Amino acid sequence: MHTGKTVQVISKAACQAGCPKGAISAISVPTMEATQALMKNDRTALILATGGGAMVKSAYSSGTPAIGVGAGNGPAFIDRSADVKRAVKQILDSKTFDNGTICASEQSIIVERSMEEKVVEELKAQGAFVLTQEQSRQLGRFILRANGTMNPMIVGKTCAQIAEYAGLCGVPSSARVLVGRETKVGADAPYSREKLAPILGLFVEENTDRVLERSIEILHMEGAGHTFSMHAEDEALVRKFALQIPASRFLVNTPGALGGIGATTGLFPALTLGCGAVGGSSSSNNIGPLDLINIKRVAFGTKELEEIRRESETAQNSTTSSCSGRISQELINTIVDKIVKEFV
């Protein structure tokens, strides 16, 4: 019902701006069969699929050109070199923006054990409510449904609403974000999963190598190719993480939600975020208009075949003359034999 109303509002505004009537519409009775029929219809030129893995795979297997984007589950690492007060502010600003419904928003915080007390105290100082062990278990049972999927009752709700629905006692009405400690990653570890609500998991690791391993583990479990946030001034450590983290958006010292969609970074402004091949998407871009249109290119000839041959011969002769000597066929055979033995 909300989707239908949204389509009406957008369609009306678009028509007033000159858009053809009927260009923006929606299935009035959404069903799996109706969606499949629409995706496979000959008049459907392109599918932009946003949702879970099953939905994206269905779009790709429909026979219609498709761009699929996946779920986010971005961890945020606060390093010892970071400005902790600023890092916590940015994370909480991000997680409370639209009550955590932006897929690039942080889903968990990871710190070294030496930073645990400092980060927890700053979280509390800035309005986060760190759950007790019992509260954490109780909320954890509410975050996921029996089938292992996210409970829609938490999506976009305030902390006060979530606490009421989950039957949590002792949560102040002023709480900005609920923080639950987590020690493992998996389908049955709710705080390691994507939570489109002002709820964060908190992981404490022994050192930065374990932080890196945990971050990779979280992303490969859910959210591969999407977004990762890091708060640090240690450029060497940032580079180390950036080379290994399986995320298309590696955000440094910025709120995840706003940085991921391009509001506080130089990324293309978009709310549809590709996950690349590592996440099962055809694109790792922030999907924009240029991803959705066909571009015709008119190309004029600039050279003849003979010119290409002459350039190739000139380049080959230049390479040969710059070498101190030719490589013997015997040496080539020896190298090939060694390589073959490595793979047999």
XYZ file of C-alpha atoms in Angstrom:
344
model
C 0.000 0.000 0.000
C 2.842 2.391 0.868
C 4.598 1.495 -2.399
C 1.450 2.238 -4.414
C 1.080 5.643 -2.792
C 4.752 6.416 -3.413
C 4.388 5.531 -7.088
C 1.342 7.821 -7.360
C 3.222 10.764 -5.852
C 6.303 10.239 -8.039
C 4.234 9.655 -11.186
C 2.215 12.842 -10.635
C 5.359 14.943 -10.084
C 7.066 13.379 -13.113
C 4.077 14.056 -15.380
C 4.028 17.679 -14.249
C 7.690 17.884 -15.287
C 6.917 16.471 -18.752
C 7.207 12.722 -18.253
C 4.790 10.651 -20.405
C 1.723 9.463 -18.504
C 2.008 5.841 -17.393
C 5.814 5.807 -17.618
C 6.009 5.208 -13.860
C 3.794 2.452 -12.523
C 3.723 -0.592 -10.269
C 2.113 -4.009 -10.039
C -1.170 -3.435 -8.225
C -1.274 -6.928 -6.687
C 2.341 -7.970 -6.058
C 2.925 -11.712 -6.341
C 5.880 -13.886 -7.256
C 4.119 -14.945 -10.460
C 3.393 -11.347 -11.486
C 7.009 -10.332 -10.884
C 8.302 -13.277 -12.923
C 5.925 -12.448 -15.783
C 7.020 -8.809 -15.788
C 10.725 -9.683 -15.780
C 10.328 -12.170 -18.641
C 8.001 -10.017 -20.757
C 9.393 -9.178 -24.207
C 8.600 -5.501 -23.670
C 10.794 -5.327 -20.553
C 14.128 -3.929 -21.736
C 16.148 -3.848 -18.509
C 15.768 -5.006 -14.913
C 17.319 -3.139 -11.983
C 17.002 -5.691 -9.196
C 17.397 -4.519 -5.601
C 16.903 -7.091 -2.877
C 18.012 -10.454 -1.561
C 20.185 -12.957 -3.385
C 17.256 -15.080 -4.584
C 15.529 -12.089 -6.141
C 18.702 -10.910 -7.894
C 19.431 -14.414 -9.245
C 15.873 -14.617 -10.533
C 16.379 -11.350 -12.414
C 19.639 -12.555 -13.942
C 18.063 -15.850 -15.033
C 14.986 -14.197 -16.563
C 16.566 -13.798 -19.990
C 16.199 -10.009 -19.784
C 19.263 -7.758 -19.370
C 19.630 -7.061 -15.647
C 21.661 -5.095 -13.130
C 21.445 -6.630 -9.681
C 22.520 -5.150 -6.358
C 22.749 -6.971 -3.072
C 22.265 -6.581 0.638
C 24.627 -4.576 2.808
C 26.110 -5.708 6.111
C 28.983 -3.315 6.531
C 31.219 -3.529 9.604
C 32.867 -0.363 10.945
C 36.385 -0.638 12.386
C 37.553 2.023 14.863
C 41.352 1.835 14.988
C 43.515 3.090 17.858
C 44.795 5.865 15.540
C 41.277 7.231 15.053
C 39.658 10.269 16.623
C 37.269 8.123 18.686
C 34.826 10.894 19.540
C 34.491 11.839 15.869
C 34.299 8.198 14.750
C 31.476 7.381 17.180
C 29.609 10.552 16.197
C 29.797 9.636 12.525
C 28.665 6.056 13.147
C 25.700 7.136 15.282
C 24.765 9.918 12.850
C 24.810 7.313 10.096
C 22.885 4.635 11.974
C 20.154 7.068 13.033
C 19.758 8.553 9.537
C 16.336 7.287 8.402
C 16.524 4.946 11.415
C 19.157 2.771 9.775
C 17.280 1.873 6.587
C 20.106 2.895 4.221
C 21.813 -0.328 3.123
C 25.280 1.259 3.437
C 24.744 2.088 7.112
C 26.996 0.376 9.632
C 25.729 -2.937 10.988
C 28.456 -3.605 13.540
C 31.450 -1.962 15.196
C 34.745 -3.825 15.527
C 37.516 -2.724 17.886
C 40.702 -4.100 19.395
C 40.446 -5.125 23.033
C 42.721 -2.239 24.039
C 40.108 0.163 22.598
C 36.996 -1.511 24.014
C 36.521 0.587 27.151
C 37.214 3.892 25.393
C 34.788 3.169 22.535
C 32.031 1.842 24.816
C 32.253 4.905 27.058
C 32.053 7.204 24.026
C 29.059 5.307 22.658
C 27.252 5.799 25.958
C 28.265 9.462 26.124
C 26.741 10.101 22.714
C 23.411 8.452 23.425
C 23.859 4.800 22.469
C 22.427 2.202 24.857
C 24.733 -0.782 25.385
C 22.554 -3.783 26.200
C 23.217 -6.149 29.056
C 23.873 -9.788 28.210
C 20.260 -10.737 28.950
C 18.844 -7.750 27.031
C 21.098 -8.591 24.117
C 19.813 -12.174 24.008
C 16.201 -11.013 24.246
C 16.542 -8.483 21.424
C 18.547 -10.972 19.379
C 15.606 -13.372 19.397
C 13.419 -10.549 18.046
C 15.811 -9.327 15.322
C 15.449 -12.538 13.308
C 12.308 -14.478 12.446
C 12.041 -18.242 12.803
C 13.096 -18.720 9.168
C 16.305 -16.758 9.763
C 15.283 -13.593 7.929
C 15.196 -10.073 9.358
C 12.066 -9.292 11.332
C 10.224 -6.535 9.384
C 8.952 -5.132 12.688
C 12.402 -3.618 13.416
C 12.878 -1.974 10.015
C 13.016 1.810 10.237
C 11.692 1.891 13.810
C 13.061 3.969 16.690
C 14.869 2.412 19.634
C 11.839 3.054 21.837
C 9.517 1.268 19.403
C 11.863 -1.689 19.021
C 12.269 -1.993 22.793
C 8.496 -1.988 23.209
C 7.922 -4.606 20.506
C 10.696 -6.835 21.864
C 9.521 -6.440 25.469
C 12.820 -4.909 26.589
C 12.811 -3.183 29.968
C 15.215 -0.486 31.101
C 15.847 1.119 27.705
C 15.618 4.920 28.061
C 13.373 6.776 25.618
C 16.361 8.929 24.698
C 18.404 5.992 23.376
C 19.674 6.712 19.866
C 21.046 3.259 19.005
C 20.895 -0.158 20.674
C 24.269 -1.940 20.880
C 24.524 -5.687 21.467
C 27.794 -7.535 21.948
C 28.542 -10.372 19.529
C 31.291 -12.995 19.483
C 30.510 -15.067 16.407
C 29.386 -14.726 12.798
C 26.637 -16.758 11.193
C 23.005 -17.083 10.227
C 22.111 -17.648 13.889
C 24.179 -14.700 15.194
C 21.700 -11.802 14.871
C 24.130 -8.975 15.593
C 26.416 -10.180 12.785
C 23.566 -9.829 10.277
C 22.094 -6.875 8.368
C 19.728 -4.881 10.605
C 17.869 -2.042 8.858
C 17.216 -0.361 12.182
C 19.174 1.597 14.819
C 20.794 -1.600 16.126
C 24.542 -2.286 16.104
C 26.608 -5.342 16.928
C 29.889 -4.904 18.851
C 32.843 -7.212 18.211
C 36.031 -7.053 20.301
C 39.166 -8.632 18.804
C 42.708 -9.084 20.112
C 44.579 -7.216 17.361
C 44.205 -5.650 13.914
C 44.883 -8.935 12.125
C 41.909 -10.482 13.924
C 39.831 -7.382 13.141
C 40.642 -7.847 9.465
C 39.760 -11.550 9.575
C 36.494 -10.842 11.380
C 35.539 -8.110 8.919
C 36.128 -10.417 5.963
C 34.170 -13.179 7.697
C 31.187 -10.875 8.265
C 31.130 -9.670 4.667
C 31.456 -13.134 3.165
C 28.616 -14.357 5.378
C 26.335 -11.499 4.247
C 27.032 -8.267 2.382
C 29.995 -9.315 0.232
C 31.031 -6.591 -2.184
C 28.887 -3.896 -0.554
C 30.384 -1.506 2.018
C 33.051 -1.356 4.724
C 33.891 1.583 7.010
C 37.191 2.327 8.707
C 38.077 5.104 11.119
C 41.844 5.584 11.279
C 44.706 7.992 10.638
C 47.235 5.184 10.057
C 47.572 5.289 6.271
C 49.582 2.063 6.080
C 46.858 0.196 7.977
C 44.134 1.716 5.797
C 46.000 0.510 2.716
C 46.431 -2.985 4.195
C 42.704 -3.278 4.874
C 41.693 -1.736 1.544
C 43.687 -4.347 -0.373
C 41.954 -7.258 1.367
C 38.424 -6.222 2.341
C 35.825 -7.641 -0.141
C 33.788 -4.441 -0.483
C 33.106 -2.173 -3.458
C 32.841 0.873 -1.177
C 35.710 1.208 1.315
C 34.868 4.284 3.378
C 37.431 6.090 5.523
C 36.534 8.547 8.312
C 32.975 9.178 7.146
C 29.449 8.029 8.072
C 28.641 4.758 6.299
C 25.120 5.625 5.147
C 25.961 9.079 3.815
C 29.420 8.142 2.568
C 28.199 5.064 0.723
C 25.513 6.960 -1.194
C 27.915 9.768 -2.085
C 26.652 12.547 0.199
C 29.880 12.925 2.216
C 32.306 11.381 -0.297
C 33.149 11.720 -3.975
C 31.172 8.598 -4.888
C 28.345 8.959 -7.404
C 25.132 9.977 -5.576
C 22.853 6.926 -5.615
C 20.759 4.748 -3.344
C 21.238 1.613 -5.454
C 24.684 0.209 -4.687
C 26.229 -2.569 -6.762
C 28.262 -5.318 -5.087
C 30.389 -6.411 -8.052
C 31.187 -9.991 -8.958
C 32.249 -10.842 -5.386
C 28.697 -10.062 -4.263
C 26.893 -11.566 -7.260
C 26.244 -8.246 -9.037
C 27.028 -7.267 -12.609
C 28.357 -3.886 -11.434
C 30.228 -2.512 -8.435
C 29.061 1.040 -9.210
C 26.750 3.306 -7.341
C 24.090 2.785 -10.006
C 23.178 6.008 -11.820
C 21.470 7.092 -15.071
C 24.470 6.201 -17.248
C 24.210 2.573 -16.097
C 20.608 2.441 -17.322
C 20.878 3.889 -20.831
C 22.326 2.625 -24.098
C 25.060 4.760 -25.663
C 25.487 4.792 -29.432
C 29.021 5.579 -30.579
C 29.897 6.926 -34.037
C 33.529 6.027 -34.744
C 35.562 7.409 -37.675
C 38.568 5.551 -39.088
C 41.935 6.954 -38.065
C 44.415 4.536 -39.651
C 44.795 1.791 -42.281
C 45.813 -1.836 -41.750
C 49.269 -1.146 -43.241
C 49.858 1.541 -40.610
C 49.003 -0.855 -37.812
C 51.466 -3.409 -39.220
C 54.249 -0.829 -39.544
C 53.679 0.379 -35.967
C 53.739 -3.205 -34.699
C 56.984 -3.989 -36.548
C 58.593 -0.770 -35.302
C 57.640 -1.571 -31.718
C 58.925 -5.144 -32.057
C 62.264 -4.008 -33.521
C 62.622 -1.424 -30.748
C 62.044 -4.085 -28.088
C 64.525 -6.471 -29.726
C 67.258 -3.852 -30.001
C 66.847 -2.821 -26.363
C 67.526 -6.370 -25.180
C 71.096 -7.428 -24.514
C 70.453 -10.656 -26.385
C 67.749 -13.047 -27.545
C 66.395 -15.664 -25.176
C 67.353 -19.108 -26.386
C 64.711 -21.694 -27.212
C 66.372 -24.039 -24.728
C 65.831 -21.539 -21.897
C 62.199 -21.052 -22.952
C 61.640 -24.829 -22.914
C 63.195 -25.101 -19.438
C 60.919 -22.339 -18.043
C 57.826 -23.917 -19.614
C 58.721 -27.342 -18.151
C 59.067 -25.857 -14.663
C 55.712 -24.073 -14.881
C 53.959 -27.205 -16.149
C 55.390 -29.267 -13.278
C 54.014 -26.739 -10.761
C 50.445 -27.297 -11.989
C 50.489 -31.051 -12.677
